[in-house]
Amino acid sequence: MDRLKLVLQYFQSNSESISNGICVILALISVKLYTSFDFNCPCIPQYNKLYALGVMFVPPVILFFLGVIINRHTGVMMEEWVRPIGKRTKNPAVVKYLCSAMMQRSLLAPMVWVLVTLLDGKCFICAFSMSVDPRHFTGIPNNTGMDLVRLMAKVPCKEDAVFHNSTFRKAVTRYVRCYSQAIGWSILLFLILLGAISRVVKPCFDHATFLQTRYWSNYLDIEQKLFDETCVLHAREFARKCVHQFFQSMQEDMQLRLQLPPPHCHPSHRDEECEDEDHLHGITRDEQVDRVLHTWYSCRPELDVTKTAHQPKVCITWEDHNGRTLFSDV
Amino acid sequence: MDKFRMMFQFLQSNQESFMNGICGIMALASAQLYSAFEFNCPCLPEYNYAYGIGILIVPPIWFFLLGFVLNNNVSMLAEEWRRPTGQRRKDPAVLRYMFCSITQRSLIAPVVWISVTLMDGKSFLCAFSVNLDLRLFGNGSTPDLAKADLVRLLAKIPCKDVFDGEQVVSREAASRYLRCISQACGWTFLLLTTLVAFMVRAIRPCFTQAVFLKTKYWSHYVDIERKMFEETCTEHAKSFARICIQRYFESVGGEIQDFHGQHFHRKDKSEDEGEKTKGDEDKLLGIRAQDDMNKVLWNWHTCKPPLNIKKEDFSSNGTININGFSNNLQKSDPPKKEWAVYYSKV
């Protein structure tokens, strides 16, 4: 019982903590990606906004889809959603729970990217430098012969010849960055408040149903893992027996060369063979294997293991003609 | 339970995580290779495009082929594809599955190279600087340059130290513009790749889940069976060699061996030796001649056995038996009397 509990805990915590770990790693990757990305504002009026908003919003979409792809629960959820009913009714609450858990984890890395972008400020400066009213700032260079829009569009590019060491450029940059950081911090505060309120308020609503759906979604995850595990073990035993049988079939004049079986089998050898039989579960042909896999998908069995859990053990007793017990399993 | 867990992890994770590890290492290697590579645009009108596009396209092809070379499953796929049908029919779905999984893993390093190249922008700048529109970047007064001279000037834009046409076109603005387009292409490429991967991974269960389970099982089975066959052959070779050498020594000093065997007869030792010899004999699986072994290996490729290891076939066939029970078992019904089958060895 203890060992079973340990195994279950390992399965349960392992799956969730692995998903959380991957989620955090993806968030760290998004920060690293931003710092290694060489932001390159074009400083041309028509393209500034497009480039900057593209850099702010396209990578989060990519990171979101990556988060969904990497998450194990996506496969579990899709399979549960799409499978035929078979002998097991579907619970839409479980699918919804899995979906929301997957979405929450996948949204972390995109939010991190957007926040880092806003706190850094380069995107904002590139996008909105043209919207700043230059009259608030002194020192605007007016001998370049360029119109105002083109001039303001060059503000994000510090190595440009127009704004060589200009205080005007630095002032405008600082102003827009300030806006950008204010928006970034506000979004962060809002998200944290939202998270805190939902954590606090959630148990007030339908907690019992929540416990049930959480249990059954964990169950689905574990069941799929165990099914894969059983398939692997079965394949191994199947392969071993197949190869063994192949070698046997290549023998010539086997009857002559075969030895008599030993007087009694070594106990450990018998256990090993019994274990092999257990792994095969009576599935010994390719059509049977195909049927097992097809039925697993199209007609999921009911959630009732009463018959197997309380299976009576078959005991055999050998008696001689006097009724004396020679050997007994009891 | 724990033993099975560990065994499963070893079986499953060894193959897959090994392949994933190689895949990840190749992706990192491709990023590192790009940063270590010294990009060297020729800055000549005739060669810029070829060099720039060549750097973008040729290393990904090389990484893709390298992925195939490093992947162990390629030889397994080729073997399964080319073998004669024998007693086991071939399933094209399994071959397709194996090919798809190998291709997916091999595509990661090329995608990383292409995205890093596009994000950096140098190859784009080198390839497309001659196609620049001067109306956007002309510095007001455009002296009347011949077309060929203009093209040669534009081709020098990627090379900072060679460029000498600051009056005609602003090099900084032009290179910024081209790099911006290159980065936009890079992000678009990444977005498309991610969307395709998302479709394949997340939407696939809607369509072919039952078939997918089947093909995954059988492709894994083919891999395990190959390993088991090699293991069995190795064990057989070992036992074959051991008994061969033993017989040889016995044939040379036969009397001495028996004498020793009789004199130093100790219960446990003789039992051990007896069991060891019996173990070796068992491992030989009845194959005791070179020709037999050659036949085994030849037939393994040309005529693979059917996938059927049911016990009923053994007793009804009569010629094949594993535990020798056809020698001393009465005619009993195998499915019902399974317990009796085991105990008949007593």
XYZ file of C-alpha atoms in Angstrom:
676
model
C 0.000 0.000 0.000
C 2.797 2.407 0.938
C 4.678 1.612 -2.205
C 1.558 2.192 -4.275
C 1.014 5.524 -2.554
C 4.583 6.543 -3.266
C 4.207 5.556 -6.889
C 0.981 7.519 -7.231
C 2.476 10.568 -5.592
C 5.446 10.315 -7.870
C 3.186 10.134 -10.907
C 0.989 12.996 -9.807
C 3.569 15.414 -8.604
C 5.908 14.454 -11.376
C 3.505 15.402 -14.144
C 2.453 18.727 -12.661
C 5.872 19.775 -11.505
C 7.334 18.831 -14.870
C 4.758 21.030 -16.597
C 5.502 23.891 -14.205
C 9.222 23.463 -14.730
C 8.884 23.545 -18.505
C 6.690 26.625 -18.247
C 9.331 28.461 -16.183
C 12.107 27.366 -18.530
C 10.151 28.744 -21.485
C 9.735 32.060 -19.649
C 13.501 32.211 -19.032
C 14.113 31.380 -22.684
C 11.877 34.274 -23.713
C 13.905 36.685 -21.548
C 17.159 35.364 -22.981
C 15.748 35.614 -26.494
C 14.853 39.251 -25.929
C 18.259 40.172 -24.569
C 20.080 38.416 -27.401
C 17.795 39.842 -30.085
C 19.327 42.833 -31.779
C 16.508 45.385 -31.879
C 16.890 47.343 -35.074
C 14.412 50.196 -35.481
C 14.260 51.216 -39.180
C 13.818 54.931 -38.340
C 11.616 55.436 -41.384
C 8.156 56.959 -40.842
C 6.177 54.270 -42.649
C 7.852 51.286 -41.008
C 8.577 52.261 -37.411
C 5.226 51.422 -35.905
C 4.860 48.222 -37.918
C 8.278 46.934 -36.878
C 7.956 47.826 -33.223
C 4.471 46.433 -32.729
C 5.502 43.372 -34.681
C 8.409 42.756 -32.325
C 6.136 43.315 -29.334
C 3.347 40.956 -30.432
C 4.579 38.297 -32.873
C 7.080 36.543 -30.548
C 4.420 36.162 -27.807
C 2.183 34.361 -30.299
C 5.101 32.066 -31.184
C 5.871 31.459 -27.511
C 2.221 30.703 -26.770
C 2.022 28.059 -29.468
C 5.347 26.615 -28.331
C 3.966 26.394 -24.799
C 0.895 24.548 -26.040
C 2.998 22.148 -28.121
C 5.414 21.293 -25.322
C 2.701 20.777 -22.709
C 1.791 17.143 -22.071
C -1.755 18.000 -21.098
C -2.525 19.139 -24.631
C -2.407 15.581 -25.912
C -4.398 14.253 -22.976
C -7.048 16.927 -23.398
C -7.394 16.510 -27.163
C -7.670 12.752 -26.867
C -10.318 12.981 -24.172
C -12.246 15.548 -26.175
C -12.205 13.690 -29.473
C -12.583 10.057 -28.441
C -15.808 8.108 -29.056
C -17.840 7.573 -25.895
C -17.522 3.794 -25.744
C -18.314 2.476 -22.299
C -17.158 5.547 -20.463
C -19.185 8.768 -20.427
C -17.336 11.982 -21.090
C -17.145 14.712 -18.517
C -16.913 18.135 -20.226
C -15.801 19.738 -16.957
C -12.607 17.691 -17.044
C -11.827 18.817 -20.587
C -12.464 22.431 -19.586
C -10.195 22.109 -16.559
C -7.382 20.639 -18.644
C -7.841 23.355 -21.257
C -7.704 26.167 -18.715
C -4.659 24.671 -16.979
C -2.884 24.384 -20.318
C -3.798 27.958 -21.315
C -2.606 29.407 -18.025
C 0.758 27.707 -18.300
C 1.171 28.653 -21.969
C 0.378 32.310 -21.311
C 3.258 32.823 -18.905
C 6.079 33.099 -21.470
C 4.196 35.549 -23.763
C 3.336 37.781 -20.807
C 6.972 37.756 -19.734
C 8.047 38.829 -23.235
C 5.503 41.679 -23.381
C 6.459 42.902 -19.913
C 10.197 42.778 -20.618
C 9.613 44.663 -23.861
C 7.622 47.362 -22.101
C 10.063 47.699 -19.210
C 12.976 47.971 -21.602
C 11.199 50.604 -23.677
C 12.931 50.273 -27.059
C 9.787 49.071 -28.860
C 7.705 51.891 -27.486
C 10.285 54.484 -28.447
C 10.490 53.097 -31.963
C 6.703 53.003 -32.367
C 5.642 56.265 -30.749
C 8.501 58.707 -31.148
C 6.629 60.313 -34.021
C 3.565 60.955 -31.850
C 5.500 63.111 -29.396
C 4.943 66.850 -29.583
C 8.427 68.348 -30.033
C 7.396 71.728 -28.684
C 7.717 70.410 -25.142
C 11.420 69.853 -25.648
C 14.182 72.284 -26.412
C 17.126 71.915 -28.714
C 15.427 70.490 -31.788
C 17.856 70.629 -34.749
C 16.227 72.734 -37.461
C 18.988 72.889 -40.055
C 18.614 69.453 -41.528
C 16.047 70.301 -44.175
C 13.882 67.315 -43.199
C 10.240 67.588 -42.299
C 9.138 67.056 -38.726
C 7.773 63.537 -39.106
C 10.971 62.225 -40.663
C 12.995 63.929 -38.000
C 11.006 62.459 -35.150
C 11.152 59.056 -36.821
C 14.947 59.159 -36.493
C 14.863 59.681 -32.725
C 15.238 55.962 -31.822
C 18.474 55.672 -33.832
C 21.209 57.125 -31.687
C 24.038 56.560 -34.157
C 22.303 58.617 -36.855
C 24.225 61.713 -37.987
C 21.251 64.048 -37.461
C 21.096 63.628 -33.727
C 24.737 63.455 -32.939
C 24.949 63.816 -29.148
C 21.758 65.826 -29.037
C 19.990 66.507 -25.745
C 16.694 66.725 -27.601
C 16.925 63.096 -28.638
C 17.814 61.974 -25.143
C 14.942 63.939 -23.619
C 12.352 62.535 -26.009
C 13.709 59.010 -25.505
C 13.531 59.320 -21.752
C 9.963 60.662 -21.910
C 8.665 57.812 -24.080
C 10.538 55.197 -22.058
C 8.933 56.540 -18.924
C 5.497 56.009 -20.446
C 6.456 52.536 -21.541
C 7.674 51.521 -18.097
C 4.561 52.944 -16.436
C 2.367 50.837 -18.691
C 4.545 47.793 -18.058
C 4.368 48.083 -14.270
C 0.610 48.718 -14.390
C 0.041 45.578 -16.417
C 2.193 43.579 -14.009
C 0.293 44.930 -11.010
C -3.023 44.170 -12.642
C -2.007 40.598 -13.452
C -0.768 39.952 -9.937
C -3.965 41.355 -8.433
C -6.045 39.221 -10.772
C -4.089 36.116 -9.815
C -4.354 36.836 -6.104
C -8.084 37.546 -6.199
C -8.854 34.436 -8.220
C -6.785 32.269 -5.846
C -8.597 33.684 -2.833
C -12.103 33.676 -4.245
C -12.075 30.358 -6.107
C -12.770 28.051 -3.144
C -16.000 29.944 -2.511
C -17.416 28.662 -5.782
C -18.141 24.992 -6.216
C -15.105 23.579 -4.481
C -16.387 20.022 -4.358
C -16.856 19.849 -8.131
C -13.406 21.343 -8.535
C -11.862 18.585 -6.423
C -13.591 15.986 -8.556
C -12.516 17.459 -11.872
C -8.960 17.849 -10.656
C -8.865 14.222 -9.555
C -10.223 12.920 -12.832
C -7.915 15.039 -14.954
C -4.912 13.710 -13.000
C -6.337 10.241 -13.427
C -6.516 10.637 -17.214
C -2.907 11.750 -17.324
C -1.719 8.813 -15.209
C -3.865 6.354 -17.154
C -2.337 7.427 -20.441
C 1.169 7.109 -19.022
C 0.439 3.657 -17.661
C -1.065 2.564 -20.960
C 2.058 3.631 -22.801
C 4.175 1.861 -20.209
C 2.183 -1.354 -20.516
C 2.464 -1.224 -24.299
C 6.218 -0.895 -24.064
C 6.564 -3.820 -21.671
C 4.260 -5.890 -23.825
C 6.249 -5.106 -26.942
C 9.411 -6.204 -25.163
C 7.970 -9.549 -24.112
C 6.389 -10.072 -27.501
C 9.731 -9.416 -29.190
C 11.592 -11.719 -26.839
C 9.147 -14.572 -27.386
C 9.091 -13.982 -31.140
C 12.859 -14.133 -31.430
C 12.984 -17.199 -29.189
C 10.349 -18.940 -31.281
C 12.212 -18.044 -34.442
C 15.364 -19.667 -33.199
C 13.374 -22.703 -32.123
C 11.821 -23.031 -35.555
C 15.234 -23.134 -37.167
C 16.265 -26.237 -35.296
C 16.596 -29.501 -37.155
C 15.880 -32.880 -35.623
C 14.831 -31.305 -32.372
C 13.241 -34.408 -30.920
C 16.558 -36.211 -30.737
C 18.610 -33.419 -29.285
C 16.151 -32.107 -26.790
C 16.941 -32.653 -23.140
C 14.483 -33.847 -20.580
C 13.294 -31.051 -18.412
C 15.070 -30.713 -15.065
C 13.367 -32.460 -12.112
C 12.138 -29.215 -10.712
C 12.296 -25.752 -12.000
C 14.421 -23.206 -10.183
C 11.923 -21.013 -8.317
C 13.306 -17.800 -9.633
C 13.141 -19.066 -13.222
C 9.502 -19.997 -12.763
C 8.726 -16.546 -11.355
C 10.417 -14.969 -14.330
C 8.346 -16.977 -16.728
C 5.178 -16.147 -14.814
C 6.146 -12.504 -14.958
C 6.577 -12.802 -18.716
C 3.148 -14.335 -19.032
C 1.728 -11.487 -16.955
C 3.241 -8.944 -19.262
C 1.784 -10.577 -22.325
C -1.754 -10.603 -20.821
C -2.675 -13.337 -23.278
C -2.131 -11.059 -26.277
C 0.028 -13.172 -28.549
C -0.845 -12.260 -32.131
C -0.480 -9.133 -34.202
C -4.216 -8.971 -34.940
C -4.905 -9.174 -31.224
C -2.494 -6.325 -30.559
C -4.123 -4.241 -33.295
C -7.540 -5.027 -31.854
C -6.404 -4.030 -28.358
C -5.106 -0.687 -29.565
C -8.133 0.039 -31.732
C -10.594 -0.842 -28.963
C -8.642 1.235 -26.450
C -9.415 4.253 -28.599
C -12.873 3.522 -29.978
C -14.473 1.880 -26.940
C -12.787 2.985 -23.719
C -13.554 0.581 -20.877
C -15.709 1.612 -17.961
C -14.147 2.878 -14.755
C -14.873 -0.170 -12.658
C -12.126 -2.534 -11.516
C -14.118 -4.365 -8.838
C -13.746 -7.685 -10.662
C -9.971 -7.479 -10.944
C -9.302 -5.945 -7.538
C -11.150 -8.679 -5.684
C -10.124 -11.628 -7.804
C -10.030 -14.880 -5.841
C -6.719 -16.689 -6.022
C -6.766 -20.156 -7.508
C -5.065 -22.637 -5.200
C -4.212 -26.173 -6.218
C -3.688 -29.114 -3.880
C -2.203 -32.447 -5.013
C -3.307 -35.431 -3.013
C -2.357 -39.075 -3.305
C -4.957 -41.854 -3.412
C -5.048 -41.983 0.428
C -6.060 -38.348 0.663
C -2.730 -37.231 2.047
C -1.645 -33.835 0.796
C 1.467 -34.041 -1.373
C 1.659 -30.420 -2.395
C -0.603 -27.448 -1.768
C -0.783 -23.806 -2.774
C -2.731 -22.893 0.332
C 6.504 -1.895 -9.288
C 9.622 0.246 -8.879
C 11.615 -2.188 -10.945
C 9.109 -1.919 -13.792
C 9.075 1.833 -13.511
C 12.841 1.989 -13.833
C 12.873 -0.536 -16.629
C 10.231 1.361 -18.510
C 12.110 4.598 -18.069
C 15.253 2.975 -19.318
C 13.512 1.460 -22.324
C 11.476 4.444 -23.303
C 13.651 7.297 -22.291
C 16.865 5.780 -23.469
C 15.829 5.774 -27.096
C 13.671 8.874 -27.218
C 15.532 11.111 -24.848
C 18.783 10.098 -26.519
C 17.376 11.190 -29.876
C 15.935 14.380 -28.368
C 19.290 15.085 -26.750
C 21.097 14.715 -30.079
C 18.509 16.954 -31.681
C 19.000 19.642 -29.014
C 22.773 19.415 -29.260
C 22.624 19.868 -33.016
C 20.380 22.923 -32.637
C 22.839 24.483 -30.190
C 25.725 23.535 -32.463
C 24.070 25.284 -35.382
C 23.559 28.492 -33.381
C 27.148 28.336 -32.123
C 28.462 27.638 -35.612
C 26.721 30.715 -36.927
C 28.174 32.965 -34.262
C 31.642 31.502 -34.772
C 31.421 31.820 -38.526
C 32.984 34.980 -39.914
C 30.533 36.319 -42.451
C 32.473 37.833 -45.278
C 30.349 39.502 -47.952
C 32.327 39.829 -51.215
C 30.787 43.279 -51.954
C 30.838 42.662 -55.701
C 27.642 42.886 -57.753
C 28.038 39.477 -59.396
C 28.732 37.478 -56.224
C 26.738 39.137 -53.434
C 23.467 37.383 -54.098
C 25.042 33.951 -54.509
C 27.065 34.306 -51.297
C 24.221 35.704 -49.207
C 21.638 33.159 -50.302
C 24.204 30.370 -50.195
C 24.937 31.037 -46.523
C 21.195 31.015 -45.883
C 20.409 27.749 -47.694
C 23.420 25.415 -47.820
C 24.236 24.874 -44.112
C 20.596 23.938 -43.309
C 20.725 21.230 -45.960
C 23.968 20.013 -44.439
C 22.436 19.936 -40.931
C 19.381 18.106 -42.202
C 21.487 15.364 -43.776
C 23.659 15.219 -40.648
C 20.503 14.639 -38.610
C 19.737 11.637 -40.754
C 23.265 10.319 -40.404
C 23.315 10.619 -36.616
C 19.892 9.052 -36.139
C 20.037 5.342 -35.324
C 16.538 4.722 -36.568
C 17.482 5.390 -40.191
C 19.096 1.980 -40.611
C 16.084 0.403 -38.902
C 13.768 2.170 -41.337
C 15.843 1.088 -44.335
C 15.923 -2.499 -43.097
C 12.181 -2.636 -42.554
C 11.595 -1.077 -45.961
C 13.847 -3.366 -47.980
C 13.263 -6.724 -46.328
C 11.420 -9.429 -48.260
C 7.891 -9.957 -47.018
C 8.459 -13.494 -45.774
C 5.851 -14.586 -43.276
C 5.218 -11.108 -41.981
C 3.460 -8.540 -44.080
C 4.761 -4.961 -44.163
C 2.708 -2.060 -42.923
C 3.355 1.150 -44.921
C 1.808 3.230 -42.132
C 4.574 2.118 -39.775
C 7.239 3.055 -42.316
C 5.616 6.448 -42.820
C 5.493 7.029 -39.065
C 9.171 6.179 -38.643
C 10.135 8.410 -41.554
C 8.050 11.305 -40.215
C 9.535 11.135 -36.739
C 13.095 10.988 -38.118
C 12.389 13.935 -40.451
C 10.827 16.037 -37.693
C 13.856 15.634 -35.472
C 16.264 16.403 -38.327
C 14.431 19.604 -39.243
C 15.082 21.390 -35.956
C 18.741 22.338 -36.515
C 18.106 23.770 -40.034
C 15.191 25.845 -38.715
C 17.432 27.233 -35.958
C 20.155 28.155 -38.482
C 17.717 29.892 -40.847
C 16.062 31.888 -38.041
C 19.385 32.946 -36.532
C 20.668 33.988 -39.970
C 17.547 36.017 -40.713
C 17.489 37.651 -37.259
C 21.097 38.678 -37.619
C 20.437 40.196 -41.033
C 23.930 40.108 -42.550
C 23.152 37.599 -45.308
C 20.018 39.498 -46.325
C 21.961 42.749 -46.431
C 24.636 41.144 -48.562
C 22.176 39.541 -50.991
C 19.758 42.429 -51.517
C 21.769 45.622 -51.171
C 21.951 46.028 -54.954
C 18.153 46.052 -55.175
C 17.800 49.058 -52.920
C 15.399 51.833 -53.938
C 17.432 55.040 -54.017
C 14.408 57.270 -53.649
C 14.132 56.214 -50.021
C 17.800 56.585 -49.162
C 19.227 59.031 -51.589
C 20.945 61.911 -49.884
C 19.116 64.642 -51.736
C 21.534 65.321 -54.587
C 22.132 62.303 -56.761
C 25.065 62.923 -59.086
C 24.641 61.331 -62.481
C 26.281 58.026 -62.022
C 26.321 55.390 -64.701
C 24.101 52.450 -63.919
C 27.017 50.071 -63.564
C 28.792 52.417 -61.172
C 25.636 52.805 -59.118
C 25.208 49.064 -58.879
C 28.839 48.668 -57.821
C 28.340 51.317 -55.153
C 25.220 49.672 -53.807
C 27.023 46.340 -53.690
C 29.567 47.884 -51.318
C 26.944 48.789 -48.713
C 27.467 45.665 -46.572
C 31.182 46.417 -46.273
C 31.665 49.291 -43.870
C 35.363 49.797 -44.521
C 35.119 49.716 -48.334
C 32.097 51.943 -48.827
C 32.852 55.349 -50.267
C 29.545 56.770 -51.480
C 28.265 58.621 -48.411
C 27.104 61.539 -50.576
C 24.905 59.333 -52.722
C 23.299 57.055 -50.213
C 23.327 56.840 -46.427
C 24.877 53.465 -45.581
C 23.519 53.367 -42.043
C 19.920 54.000 -43.051
C 20.073 51.483 -45.893
C 21.565 48.710 -43.785
C 19.084 49.407 -40.993
C 16.212 49.113 -43.462
C 17.430 45.849 -44.938
C 18.103 44.340 -41.537
C 14.605 45.330 -40.461
C 13.118 43.469 -43.429
C 15.346 40.495 -42.705
C 14.175 40.351 -39.097
C 10.541 40.620 -40.182
C 11.108 37.657 -42.518
C 12.748 35.742 -39.693
C 9.887 36.268 -37.275
C 7.362 35.355 -39.983
C 9.295 32.187 -40.746
C 9.346 31.239 -37.068
C 5.639 31.946 -36.739
C 4.793 29.750 -39.738
C 6.990 26.927 -38.482
C 5.400 27.086 -35.043
C 1.910 27.091 -36.532
C 2.700 24.020 -38.643
C 4.146 22.226 -35.616
C 1.068 23.192 -33.600
C -1.240 21.785 -36.289
C 0.690 18.545 -36.391
C 0.974 18.089 -32.641
C -2.247 19.463 -31.231
C -4.786 18.914 -33.984
C -3.656 15.459 -35.060
C -5.540 13.589 -32.295
C -8.753 14.767 -33.929
C -8.069 12.700 -37.009
C -6.052 9.544 -36.698
C -5.609 8.674 -33.040
C -6.427 4.957 -33.271
C -4.132 4.449 -36.250
C -1.474 6.537 -34.530
C -1.481 4.313 -31.431
C -1.070 1.271 -33.628
C 1.792 2.623 -35.711
C 3.583 3.947 -32.634
C 3.398 0.524 -30.993
C 4.640 -1.371 -34.031
C 7.493 0.989 -34.818
C 8.664 0.686 -31.219
C 8.228 -3.083 -31.463
C 10.426 -3.280 -34.580
C 13.158 -1.409 -32.737
C 12.945 -3.616 -29.626
C 12.809 -6.796 -31.697
C 15.994 -5.844 -33.507
C 17.734 -5.259 -30.177
C 16.445 -8.531 -28.737
C 17.627 -10.407 -31.786
C 21.103 -8.952 -31.445
C 21.136 -9.778 -27.735
C 20.022 -13.339 -28.383
C 22.635 -13.752 -31.087
C 25.328 -12.437 -28.770
C 24.322 -14.793 -25.986
C 24.156 -17.648 -28.416
C 27.586 -16.841 -29.788
C 28.968 -16.710 -26.265
C 27.521 -20.048 -25.292
C 28.493 -21.550 -28.623
C 32.071 -20.395 -28.192
C 32.256 -21.519 -24.582
C 31.016 -25.017 -25.313
C 33.142 -25.243 -28.422
C 36.279 -24.412 -26.445
C 35.227 -26.690 -23.613
C 34.755 -29.586 -26.024
C 38.114 -28.832 -27.588
C 39.893 -28.889 -24.252
C 38.004 -32.016 -23.297
C 39.019 -33.664 -26.518
C 42.662 -32.825 -25.849
C 42.829 -33.729 -22.134
C 39.570 -35.658 -21.745
C 40.621 -38.226 -19.101
C 42.206 -35.647 -16.840
C 39.048 -33.557 -16.788
C 36.854 -36.492 -15.780
C 39.311 -37.569 -13.117
C 39.307 -34.094 -11.653
C 35.555 -33.956 -11.866
C 35.199 -37.170 -9.853
C 37.790 -36.397 -7.195
C 36.842 -32.875 -6.361
C 33.202 -33.639 -6.365
C 31.474 -31.197 -4.094
C 27.722 -30.947 -4.062
C 27.255 -27.251 -4.593
C 30.107 -26.885 -7.053
C 28.961 -29.714 -9.321
C 25.403 -28.415 -9.166
C 26.616 -24.963 -10.153
C 28.649 -26.322 -13.003
C 25.818 -28.553 -14.046
C 23.433 -25.643 -14.044
C 25.933 -23.476 -15.857
C 26.375 -26.042 -18.611
C 22.647 -26.543 -18.741
C 22.231 -22.726 -18.953
C 24.662 -22.622 -21.825
C 22.933 -25.491 -23.562
C 19.625 -23.681 -23.114
C 21.077 -20.535 -24.552
C 22.226 -22.406 -27.626
C 18.539 -22.917 -28.424
C 19.404 -26.053 -30.362
C 21.655 -24.361 -32.906
C 24.944 -26.204 -32.755
C 26.489 -26.062 -36.195
C 27.947 -23.274 -38.251
C 25.630 -23.971 -41.141
C 22.628 -23.858 -38.828
C 23.734 -20.491 -37.491
C 24.284 -19.158 -40.990
C 20.836 -20.342 -41.916
C 19.391 -18.564 -38.859
C 21.014 -15.286 -39.816
C 20.109 -15.589 -43.493
C 16.470 -16.419 -42.827
C 16.147 -13.633 -40.290
C 16.453 -11.159 -43.166
C 14.875 -13.010 -46.078
C 11.938 -14.632 -44.319
C 10.939 -12.939 -41.059
C 8.701 -15.080 -38.829
C 5.005 -14.252 -38.402
C 3.950 -12.260 -35.366
C 2.277 -15.089 -33.536
C 3.540 -16.725 -30.348
C 0.368 -18.432 -29.117
C 0.958 -21.575 -27.048
C -1.774 -23.653 -28.838
C 0.326 -23.691 -31.983
C 3.119 -25.370 -30.089
C 1.250 -28.361 -28.760
C -0.740 -28.931 -31.951
C 2.331 -28.610 -34.149
C 4.221 -31.287 -32.305
C 7.605 -30.427 -33.722
C 8.119 -27.245 -31.717
C 8.181 -27.114 -27.969
C 9.841 -24.878 -25.474
C 9.814 -26.725 -22.221
C 9.765 -30.291 -23.378
C 6.273 -31.014 -22.265
C 5.385 -32.725 -25.511
C 7.563 -35.607 -24.269
C 5.579 -36.384 -21.169
C 2.281 -34.526 -21.265
C -1.007 -36.296 -21.841
C -3.341 -34.773 -24.352
C -4.791 -31.879 -22.361
C -6.641 -28.769 -23.373
C -4.159 -25.876 -23.146
C -6.453 -22.914 -22.384
C -8.280 -24.587 -19.537
C -5.475 -26.536 -17.922
C -2.787 -23.872 -17.780
C -2.016 -24.608 -14.161
C -1.577 -28.275 -14.961
C 0.893 -27.397 -17.703
C 3.187 -25.680 -15.253
C 2.992 -28.356 -12.634
C 3.575 -31.206 -15.020
C 7.245 -30.419 -14.717
C 7.232 -31.614 -11.108
